[in-house]
Amino acid sequence: MNLCMIGTGYVGLVSGVCFSDLGNNVICVDKDLEKIKKLKKGKIPIYEPGLEELVLKNHKNKRLNFSTDLHNSIKKSDIIFICVGTPTKRGGSSADLSQIYNVAQQISKSINKYKIVVTKSTVPVTTGDAIEKILTKNNLKKKFTVVSNPEFLREGEAIRDFTYPDRIVIGSNDKKSNKILKNLYSPLISKGAQYVHTSRRAAELIKYASNAFLATKITFINEIANLCEKIGVNVEDISIGMGLDKRIGGRFLRAGPAYGGSCFPKDTKAIINTADKYKTKLTVIKSVVKSNKNRSNILLKRVYKILNNKVKNKKICFLGVTFKANTDDMRDSSSLTMIPILSKKGAKIRYYDPTGYKKEFKGLKNVFYENTVKDAIERSDLVIIHTEWNDFKSINFKNFIKGKKFIIYDMRNIYDPSKIKKQGFKYFSVGR
Ligand code: UGA
């Protein structure tokens, strides 16, 4: 099929590339000329394992193209995927839909034959209705269908998540578009993905409800971890013991720092905002947002306690500063809360991240990037493992002792406490 992906961010680029790998002709469109030029040369704007190889392969075999020409790309395509960003509105909590509506206006002027217009961006319920209205203005004969097809891929695991999804959700109010989209996804359905057809509004809400639920699961186990620390129980035993119940499930029950990233923080706020509009109280999600906001303070208090409340001039090393491993994304990472506070309190911070220097810490007093794990760790008083990169999973800490032994605070529970303690290190982790 001929597909057009509008927006070459995470969702648009990854799904465009994967659709081309499944044999479709795909044009990825973006208004950012520099980005398109780079993509044509095989340079990837985001850090995503495996993506570069797939871009090169499919660009070479001419199934994958990049363009800034929205009008012609739409004309050539049967299905148009809207994959532009829906960030939180400045100073507010609702989703900023300006890019969605702008794209819809442009699509409305370029419809030359029947098109399926699909929102893959995360959009509040009823956005599909609004897009349909915009398209109808210039297309009274209605040669189009607006469909919602939320994406559930994770950064760092995006290709695997696209290729082997648990489910594919298609929200459309007609049979024709449903049949075409089911056919588009048939290679994934035949590999075991469940195909779920719902109304358009339901599909829009499934996405927000899913992200809000996952955020709730993480927050729940983080709070249980707080209790475990007080009563001397290992939170990992709790996660396993709970997770084996199929009604609960073991995934997303890893306690750690506050959840971050480009999705959970923004989507939990947006669903609350939608519910407020409909005069419905989402008290559970509201308390999740509140609890997560306070999570970094709880972890910082532990840092102060570990350092006997003497933070000034203490050398603290951060291993990993992104919101999780396998991404270069800093959006809503808990390090953005913790590092500035520690710097203000007079700590001397050195950090290492496999994805390199982060401009976000530029200008902060005594915060420096180091090029290797070794350089970041040596001569530290405290080593904080902030993300769970493989690079940090088998460090021989003994090799990095220069002078006094450092303390380790493993915020991702990577190491076995008894083994590390046997090596003579003071070791702290989360909920155990
Ligand atoms: C999330 C969802 O998992 C995807 O299904 C969804 O498609 C995506 O948002 C989106 O809406 O686009 P992502 O933000 O890439 O994906 O990252 P996750 O792997 O879900 O992690 C989010 C946060 O939760 C991270 O800070 C991570 O460290 C934290 N987390 C996750 C935990 O603290 N514990 C866990 O057990 C799992």
Short mmCIF file of N, CA and C in Angstrom, two decimals, residues 113-258:
data_model
loop_
_atom_site.label_atom_id
_atom_site.label_comp_id
_atom_site.label_asym_id
_atom_site.label_seq_id
_atom_site.Cartn_x
_atom_site.Cartn_y
_atom_site.Cartn_z
N LYS A 113 -8.39 11.71 -4.04
CA LYS A 113 -9.18 10.47 -4.18
C LYS A 113 -9.43 9.95 -2.77
N TYR A 114 -10.13 8.81 -2.64
CA TYR A 114 -10.46 8.31 -1.29
C TYR A 114 -9.19 8.11 -0.45
N LYS A 115 -9.20 8.68 0.75
CA LYS A 115 -8.06 8.54 1.66
C LYS A 115 -8.55 8.07 3.03
N ILE A 116 -7.71 7.31 3.66
CA ILE A 116 -7.96 7.03 5.08
C ILE A 116 -6.99 7.90 5.86
N VAL A 117 -7.52 8.73 6.73
CA VAL A 117 -6.67 9.62 7.53
C VAL A 117 -6.64 9.05 8.95
N VAL A 118 -5.46 8.66 9.38
CA VAL A 118 -5.33 7.94 10.65
C VAL A 118 -4.54 8.78 11.65
N THR A 119 -5.07 8.93 12.86
CA THR A 119 -4.26 9.59 13.90
C THR A 119 -3.51 8.50 14.67
N LYS A 120 -2.18 8.63 14.61
CA LYS A 120 -1.33 7.76 15.43
C LYS A 120 -0.81 8.56 16.62
N SER A 121 -0.81 9.88 16.47
CA SER A 121 -0.46 10.74 17.60
C SER A 121 -1.43 10.45 18.73
N THR A 122 -0.96 10.67 19.97
CA THR A 122 -1.87 10.50 21.11
C THR A 122 -2.77 11.74 21.19
N VAL A 123 -4.06 11.54 20.94
CA VAL A 123 -4.96 12.70 20.92
C VAL A 123 -6.16 12.50 21.83
N PRO A 124 -6.60 13.56 22.50
CA PRO A 124 -7.75 13.42 23.40
C PRO A 124 -9.00 12.98 22.66
N VAL A 125 -9.84 12.28 23.39
CA VAL A 125 -11.08 11.77 22.81
C VAL A 125 -11.87 12.92 22.17
N THR A 126 -12.40 12.67 21.04
CA THR A 126 -13.16 13.57 20.14
C THR A 126 -12.26 14.36 19.17
N THR A 127 -10.95 14.17 19.23
CA THR A 127 -10.10 14.87 18.27
C THR A 127 -10.40 14.38 16.85
N GLY A 128 -10.67 13.07 16.72
CA GLY A 128 -11.02 12.53 15.40
C GLY A 128 -12.25 13.23 14.83
N ASP A 129 -13.23 13.52 15.69
CA ASP A 129 -14.45 14.23 15.23
C ASP A 129 -14.08 15.60 14.70
N ALA A 130 -13.15 16.27 15.41
CA ALA A 130 -12.74 17.62 15.00
C ALA A 130 -11.97 17.57 13.67
N ILE A 131 -11.14 16.54 13.51
CA ILE A 131 -10.39 16.41 12.24
C ILE A 131 -11.38 16.18 11.09
N GLU A 132 -12.38 15.33 11.35
CA GLU A 132 -13.38 15.05 10.31
C GLU A 132 -14.08 16.34 9.87
N LYS A 133 -14.37 17.19 10.82
CA LYS A 133 -15.04 18.46 10.52
C LYS A 133 -14.17 19.32 9.62
N ILE A 134 -12.88 19.38 9.96
CA ILE A 134 -11.95 20.20 9.17
C ILE A 134 -11.87 19.67 7.74
N LEU A 135 -11.79 18.34 7.62
CA LEU A 135 -11.65 17.75 6.29
C LEU A 135 -12.93 17.94 5.46
N THR A 136 -14.06 17.92 6.13
CA THR A 136 -15.34 18.02 5.42
C THR A 136 -15.50 19.38 4.74
N LYS A 137 -14.94 20.42 5.36
CA LYS A 137 -15.09 21.78 4.80
C LYS A 137 -14.70 21.86 3.33
N ASN A 138 -13.58 21.21 2.98
CA ASN A 138 -13.11 21.26 1.60
C ASN A 138 -13.50 20.03 0.79
N ASN A 139 -14.15 19.07 1.45
CA ASN A 139 -14.46 17.81 0.77
C ASN A 139 -15.89 17.39 1.10
N LEU A 140 -16.83 18.15 0.57
CA LEU A 140 -18.21 17.91 0.95
C LEU A 140 -18.68 16.52 0.56
N LYS A 141 -18.07 15.95 -0.50
CA LYS A 141 -18.50 14.60 -0.93
C LYS A 141 -17.90 13.51 -0.05
N LYS A 142 -17.09 13.92 0.93
CA LYS A 142 -16.52 13.03 1.93
C LYS A 142 -15.79 11.82 1.33
N LYS A 143 -14.70 12.15 0.61
CA LYS A 143 -13.89 11.06 0.04
C LYS A 143 -12.81 10.64 1.03
N PHE A 144 -13.18 10.50 2.27
CA PHE A 144 -12.17 10.14 3.27
C PHE A 144 -12.83 9.49 4.49
N THR A 145 -12.02 8.80 5.28
CA THR A 145 -12.48 8.30 6.58
C THR A 145 -11.42 8.68 7.60
N VAL A 146 -11.85 9.15 8.75
CA VAL A 146 -10.89 9.47 9.82
C VAL A 146 -10.90 8.31 10.83
N VAL A 147 -9.72 7.78 11.10
CA VAL A 147 -9.58 6.59 11.96
C VAL A 147 -8.59 6.90 13.09
N SER A 148 -8.80 6.27 14.23
CA SER A 148 -7.80 6.38 15.31
C SER A 148 -7.05 5.05 15.42
N ASN A 149 -5.75 5.13 15.41
CA ASN A 149 -4.91 3.92 15.54
C ASN A 149 -3.75 4.24 16.48
N PRO A 150 -4.04 4.22 17.80
CA PRO A 150 -2.98 4.59 18.74
C PRO A 150 -1.79 3.66 18.67
N GLU A 151 -0.63 4.23 18.99
CA GLU A 151 0.62 3.46 18.95
C GLU A 151 1.06 3.18 20.38
N PHE A 152 1.56 1.96 20.61
CA PHE A 152 1.93 1.59 21.99
C PHE A 152 3.42 1.30 22.14
N LEU A 153 4.22 1.74 21.17
CA LEU A 153 5.65 1.39 21.26
C LEU A 153 6.39 2.21 22.31
N ARG A 154 7.44 1.58 22.85
CA ARG A 154 8.28 2.25 23.86
C ARG A 154 9.57 2.69 23.23
N GLU A 155 10.08 3.82 23.67
CA GLU A 155 11.41 4.26 23.23
C GLU A 155 12.41 3.20 23.64
N GLY A 156 13.37 2.97 22.80
CA GLY A 156 14.41 1.99 23.13
C GLY A 156 14.03 0.56 22.74
N GLU A 157 12.72 0.31 22.63
CA GLU A 157 12.24 -1.03 22.26
C GLU A 157 11.29 -0.88 21.08
N ALA A 158 11.38 0.26 20.40
CA ALA A 158 10.33 0.65 19.46
C ALA A 158 10.12 -0.33 18.30
N ILE A 159 11.22 -0.83 17.74
CA ILE A 159 11.06 -1.70 16.57
C ILE A 159 10.44 -3.03 16.97
N ARG A 160 10.92 -3.55 18.09
CA ARG A 160 10.36 -4.81 18.59
C ARG A 160 8.87 -4.61 18.93
N ASP A 161 8.56 -3.50 19.61
CA ASP A 161 7.17 -3.25 20.01
C ASP A 161 6.26 -3.08 18.78
N PHE A 162 6.79 -2.46 17.72
CA PHE A 162 5.98 -2.29 16.51
C PHE A 162 5.76 -3.64 15.83
N THR A 163 6.81 -4.42 15.79
CA THR A 163 6.77 -5.67 15.02
C THR A 163 6.00 -6.77 15.75
N TYR A 164 6.10 -6.77 17.07
CA TYR A 164 5.40 -7.82 17.85
C TYR A 164 4.48 -7.18 18.88
N PRO A 165 3.48 -6.44 18.44
CA PRO A 165 2.62 -5.77 19.44
C PRO A 165 1.68 -6.78 20.11
N ASP A 166 1.27 -6.48 21.35
CA ASP A 166 0.26 -7.32 21.99
C ASP A 166 -1.07 -7.16 21.25
N ARG A 167 -1.35 -5.90 20.89
CA ARG A 167 -2.62 -5.64 20.20
C ARG A 167 -2.49 -4.47 19.24
N ILE A 168 -3.39 -4.50 18.25
CA ILE A 168 -3.49 -3.37 17.31
C ILE A 168 -4.89 -2.83 17.50
N VAL A 169 -4.99 -1.56 17.83
CA VAL A 169 -6.32 -0.98 18.08
C VAL A 169 -6.69 -0.07 16.91
N ILE A 170 -7.82 -0.38 16.29
CA ILE A 170 -8.31 0.47 15.20
C ILE A 170 -9.68 1.00 15.61
N GLY A 171 -9.77 2.31 15.69
CA GLY A 171 -11.06 2.94 16.02
C GLY A 171 -11.61 3.60 14.79
N SER A 172 -12.62 2.97 14.19
CA SER A 172 -13.22 3.59 13.00
C SER A 172 -14.71 3.35 13.04
N ASN A 173 -15.43 4.29 12.45
CA ASN A 173 -16.88 4.17 12.52
C ASN A 173 -17.47 3.60 11.22
N ASP A 174 -16.60 3.06 10.34
CA ASP A 174 -17.12 2.42 9.12
C ASP A 174 -16.38 1.12 8.81
N LYS A 175 -16.99 0.31 7.94
CA LYS A 175 -16.43 -1.03 7.66
C LYS A 175 -15.27 -0.96 6.68
N LYS A 176 -15.38 -0.03 5.69
CA LYS A 176 -14.40 0.01 4.60
C LYS A 176 -12.98 0.25 5.14
N SER A 177 -12.84 1.28 5.97
CA SER A 177 -11.51 1.62 6.47
C SER A 177 -10.99 0.51 7.38
N ASN A 178 -11.90 -0.10 8.13
CA ASN A 178 -11.50 -1.19 9.04
C ASN A 178 -10.90 -2.34 8.24
N LYS A 179 -11.54 -2.67 7.12
CA LYS A 179 -11.07 -3.79 6.28
C LYS A 179 -9.67 -3.47 5.72
N ILE A 180 -9.50 -2.24 5.26
CA ILE A 180 -8.20 -1.85 4.65
C ILE A 180 -7.10 -1.88 5.71
N LEU A 181 -7.40 -1.36 6.90
CA LEU A 181 -6.36 -1.31 7.94
C LEU A 181 -6.04 -2.70 8.49
N LYS A 182 -7.07 -3.53 8.56
CA LYS A 182 -6.81 -4.91 9.02
C LYS A 182 -5.87 -5.60 8.05
N ASN A 183 -6.08 -5.31 6.77
CA ASN A 183 -5.21 -5.88 5.73
C ASN A 183 -3.78 -5.33 5.86
N LEU A 184 -3.67 -4.04 6.12
CA LEU A 184 -2.34 -3.43 6.28
C LEU A 184 -1.56 -4.11 7.41
N TYR A 185 -2.28 -4.40 8.49
CA TYR A 185 -1.62 -4.97 9.66
C TYR A 185 -1.58 -6.50 9.63
N SER A 186 -2.10 -7.11 8.54
CA SER A 186 -2.20 -8.59 8.54
C SER A 186 -0.87 -9.30 8.81
N PRO A 187 0.30 -8.77 8.34
CA PRO A 187 1.55 -9.49 8.67
C PRO A 187 1.80 -9.57 10.18
N LEU A 188 1.34 -8.57 10.94
CA LEU A 188 1.55 -8.60 12.39
C LEU A 188 0.47 -9.44 13.07
N ILE A 189 -0.74 -9.40 12.51
CA ILE A 189 -1.83 -10.20 13.08
C ILE A 189 -1.49 -11.69 12.92
N SER A 190 -0.92 -12.04 11.77
CA SER A 190 -0.61 -13.46 11.55
C SER A 190 0.51 -13.93 12.48
N LYS A 191 1.28 -12.97 13.03
CA LYS A 191 2.33 -13.37 13.98
C LYS A 191 1.82 -13.39 15.43
N GLY A 192 0.54 -13.11 15.60
CA GLY A 192 -0.04 -13.27 16.94
C GLY A 192 -0.60 -12.01 17.59
N ALA A 193 -0.50 -10.85 16.91
CA ALA A 193 -1.06 -9.63 17.51
C ALA A 193 -2.59 -9.70 17.49
N GLN A 194 -3.21 -9.28 18.58
CA GLN A 194 -4.68 -9.25 18.63
C GLN A 194 -5.16 -7.99 17.89
N TYR A 195 -6.19 -8.16 17.10
CA TYR A 195 -6.73 -7.00 16.38
C TYR A 195 -8.02 -6.58 17.08
N VAL A 196 -8.05 -5.31 17.50
CA VAL A 196 -9.22 -4.83 18.26
C VAL A 196 -9.86 -3.69 17.48
N HIS A 197 -11.11 -3.90 17.07
CA HIS A 197 -11.82 -2.83 16.35
C HIS A 197 -12.84 -2.18 17.27
N THR A 198 -12.74 -0.87 17.42
CA THR A 198 -13.65 -0.16 18.30
C THR A 198 -14.18 1.09 17.60
N SER A 199 -14.98 1.84 18.33
CA SER A 199 -15.37 3.15 17.80
C SER A 199 -14.13 4.05 17.84
N ARG A 200 -14.16 5.13 17.08
CA ARG A 200 -13.00 6.03 17.04
C ARG A 200 -12.71 6.63 18.41
N ARG A 201 -13.76 7.06 19.07
CA ARG A 201 -13.57 7.67 20.40
C ARG A 201 -12.98 6.67 21.40
N ALA A 202 -13.45 5.43 21.31
CA ALA A 202 -12.94 4.42 22.26
C ALA A 202 -11.45 4.21 22.04
N ALA A 203 -11.02 4.16 20.78
CA ALA A 203 -9.59 3.93 20.50
C ALA A 203 -8.76 5.08 21.06
N GLU A 204 -9.29 6.30 20.91
CA GLU A 204 -8.55 7.46 21.45
C GLU A 204 -8.39 7.33 22.96
N LEU A 205 -9.46 6.86 23.60
CA LEU A 205 -9.41 6.77 25.07
C LEU A 205 -8.57 5.57 25.54
N ILE A 206 -8.54 4.50 24.74
CA ILE A 206 -7.74 3.31 25.10
C ILE A 206 -6.29 3.72 25.31
N LYS A 207 -5.79 4.59 24.44
CA LYS A 207 -4.39 5.00 24.55
C LYS A 207 -4.11 5.71 25.88
N TYR A 208 -4.95 6.68 26.22
CA TYR A 208 -4.73 7.43 27.47
C TYR A 208 -4.93 6.53 28.69
N ALA A 209 -5.97 5.68 28.62
CA ALA A 209 -6.25 4.81 29.76
C ALA A 209 -5.08 3.83 29.96
N SER A 210 -4.50 3.36 28.86
CA SER A 210 -3.37 2.41 28.97
C SER A 210 -2.17 3.09 29.62
N ASN A 211 -1.80 4.26 29.12
CA ASN A 211 -0.64 4.94 29.69
C ASN A 211 -0.88 5.33 31.15
N ALA A 212 -2.09 5.77 31.45
CA ALA A 212 -2.40 6.16 32.82
C ALA A 212 -2.35 4.94 33.74
N PHE A 213 -2.79 3.80 33.23
CA PHE A 213 -2.77 2.58 34.05
C PHE A 213 -1.34 2.13 34.32
N LEU A 214 -0.50 2.17 33.27
CA LEU A 214 0.90 1.77 33.45
C LEU A 214 1.59 2.71 34.44
N ALA A 215 1.29 4.00 34.34
CA ALA A 215 1.87 4.98 35.27
C ALA A 215 1.39 4.67 36.69
N THR A 216 0.13 4.22 36.80
CA THR A 216 -0.43 3.88 38.12
C THR A 216 0.28 2.66 38.71
N LYS A 217 0.54 1.67 37.85
CA LYS A 217 1.22 0.45 38.29
C LYS A 217 2.60 0.79 38.86
N ILE A 218 3.33 1.63 38.12
CA ILE A 218 4.68 2.01 38.56
C ILE A 218 4.60 2.78 39.88
N THR A 219 3.68 3.71 39.94
CA THR A 219 3.56 4.53 41.15
C THR A 219 3.16 3.68 42.34
N PHE A 220 2.29 2.72 42.09
CA PHE A 220 1.84 1.82 43.14
C PHE A 220 3.04 1.07 43.73
N ILE A 221 3.87 0.49 42.86
CA ILE A 221 5.00 -0.30 43.37
C ILE A 221 6.05 0.62 44.01
N ASN A 222 6.16 1.85 43.50
CA ASN A 222 7.09 2.80 44.13
C ASN A 222 6.66 3.10 45.57
N GLU A 223 5.36 3.24 45.77
CA GLU A 223 4.88 3.52 47.14
C GLU A 223 5.04 2.28 48.02
N ILE A 224 4.79 1.10 47.44
CA ILE A 224 5.01 -0.14 48.22
C ILE A 224 6.49 -0.25 48.59
N ALA A 225 7.36 0.18 47.67
CA ALA A 225 8.81 0.14 47.94
C ALA A 225 9.15 1.02 49.14
N ASN A 226 8.48 2.16 49.25
CA ASN A 226 8.72 3.03 50.42
C ASN A 226 8.40 2.29 51.71
N LEU A 227 7.28 1.55 51.66
CA LEU A 227 6.87 0.79 52.85
C LEU A 227 7.87 -0.33 53.13
N CYS A 228 8.32 -1.00 52.05
CA CYS A 228 9.30 -2.10 52.21
C CYS A 228 10.56 -1.60 52.90
N GLU A 229 10.99 -0.39 52.53
CA GLU A 229 12.22 0.15 53.15
C GLU A 229 12.05 0.30 54.66
N LYS A 230 10.83 0.67 55.06
CA LYS A 230 10.58 0.90 56.50
C LYS A 230 10.52 -0.41 57.27
N ILE A 231 9.97 -1.47 56.60
CA ILE A 231 9.75 -2.70 57.37
C ILE A 231 10.76 -3.80 57.04
N GLY A 232 11.76 -3.48 56.20
CA GLY A 232 12.81 -4.44 55.91
C GLY A 232 12.38 -5.62 55.06
N VAL A 233 11.53 -5.33 54.07
CA VAL A 233 11.08 -6.37 53.15
C VAL A 233 11.62 -6.02 51.76
N ASN A 234 11.88 -7.04 50.94
CA ASN A 234 12.41 -6.79 49.60
C ASN A 234 11.25 -6.57 48.60
N VAL A 235 11.19 -5.39 48.00
CA VAL A 235 10.09 -5.07 47.09
C VAL A 235 10.06 -6.00 45.88
N GLU A 236 11.21 -6.56 45.52
CA GLU A 236 11.22 -7.46 44.36
C GLU A 236 10.44 -8.74 44.66
N ASP A 237 10.47 -9.18 45.91
CA ASP A 237 9.65 -10.33 46.29
C ASP A 237 8.18 -9.98 46.12
N ILE A 238 7.85 -8.75 46.48
CA ILE A 238 6.44 -8.32 46.37
C ILE A 238 6.04 -8.28 44.89
N SER A 239 6.90 -7.72 44.04
CA SER A 239 6.58 -7.63 42.60
C SER A 239 6.37 -9.02 42.01
N ILE A 240 7.24 -9.95 42.39
CA ILE A 240 7.11 -11.32 41.84
C ILE A 240 5.84 -11.96 42.39
N GLY A 241 5.67 -11.85 43.69
CA GLY A 241 4.51 -12.48 44.34
C GLY A 241 3.19 -11.93 43.81
N MET A 242 3.16 -10.63 43.52
CA MET A 242 1.94 -10.04 42.97
C MET A 242 1.80 -10.36 41.49
N GLY A 243 2.93 -10.20 40.78
CA GLY A 243 2.90 -10.26 39.32
C GLY A 243 2.54 -11.63 38.76
N LEU A 244 2.78 -12.68 39.55
CA LEU A 244 2.45 -14.02 39.05
C LEU A 244 0.93 -14.25 38.98
N ASP A 245 0.20 -13.42 39.66
CA ASP A 245 -1.26 -13.43 39.52
C ASP A 245 -1.56 -12.84 38.14
N LYS A 246 -2.14 -13.67 37.26
CA LYS A 246 -2.35 -13.22 35.87
C LYS A 246 -3.24 -11.97 35.80
N ARG A 247 -4.08 -11.79 36.81
CA ARG A 247 -4.93 -10.59 36.79
C ARG A 247 -4.09 -9.34 37.00
N ILE A 248 -2.93 -9.49 37.62
CA ILE A 248 -2.07 -8.32 37.89
C ILE A 248 -0.98 -8.22 36.84
N GLY A 249 -0.22 -9.29 36.63
CA GLY A 249 0.86 -9.28 35.63
C GLY A 249 2.13 -8.65 36.19
N GLY A 250 3.27 -9.24 35.85
CA GLY A 250 4.52 -8.83 36.48
C GLY A 250 5.22 -7.62 35.85
N ARG A 251 4.80 -7.21 34.65
CA ARG A 251 5.55 -6.13 34.00
C ARG A 251 5.13 -4.76 34.55
N PHE A 252 6.06 -3.82 34.46
CA PHE A 252 5.83 -2.46 34.98
C PHE A 252 5.58 -2.45 36.48
N LEU A 253 6.24 -3.39 37.15
CA LEU A 253 6.20 -3.41 38.61
C LEU A 253 7.61 -3.28 39.16
N ARG A 254 8.49 -2.59 38.39
CA ARG A 254 9.85 -2.37 38.87
C ARG A 254 9.90 -1.02 39.58
N ALA A 255 10.22 -1.08 40.88
CA ALA A 255 10.31 0.18 41.63
C ALA A 255 11.58 0.92 41.22
N GLY A 256 11.54 2.23 41.29
CA GLY A 256 12.70 3.03 40.89
C GLY A 256 12.43 4.50 41.07
N PRO A 257 13.13 5.35 40.31
CA PRO A 257 12.88 6.79 40.40
C PRO A 257 11.51 7.13 39.81
N ALA A 258 11.13 8.39 39.86
CA ALA A 258 9.85 8.83 39.29
C ALA A 258 9.79 8.45 37.82
#
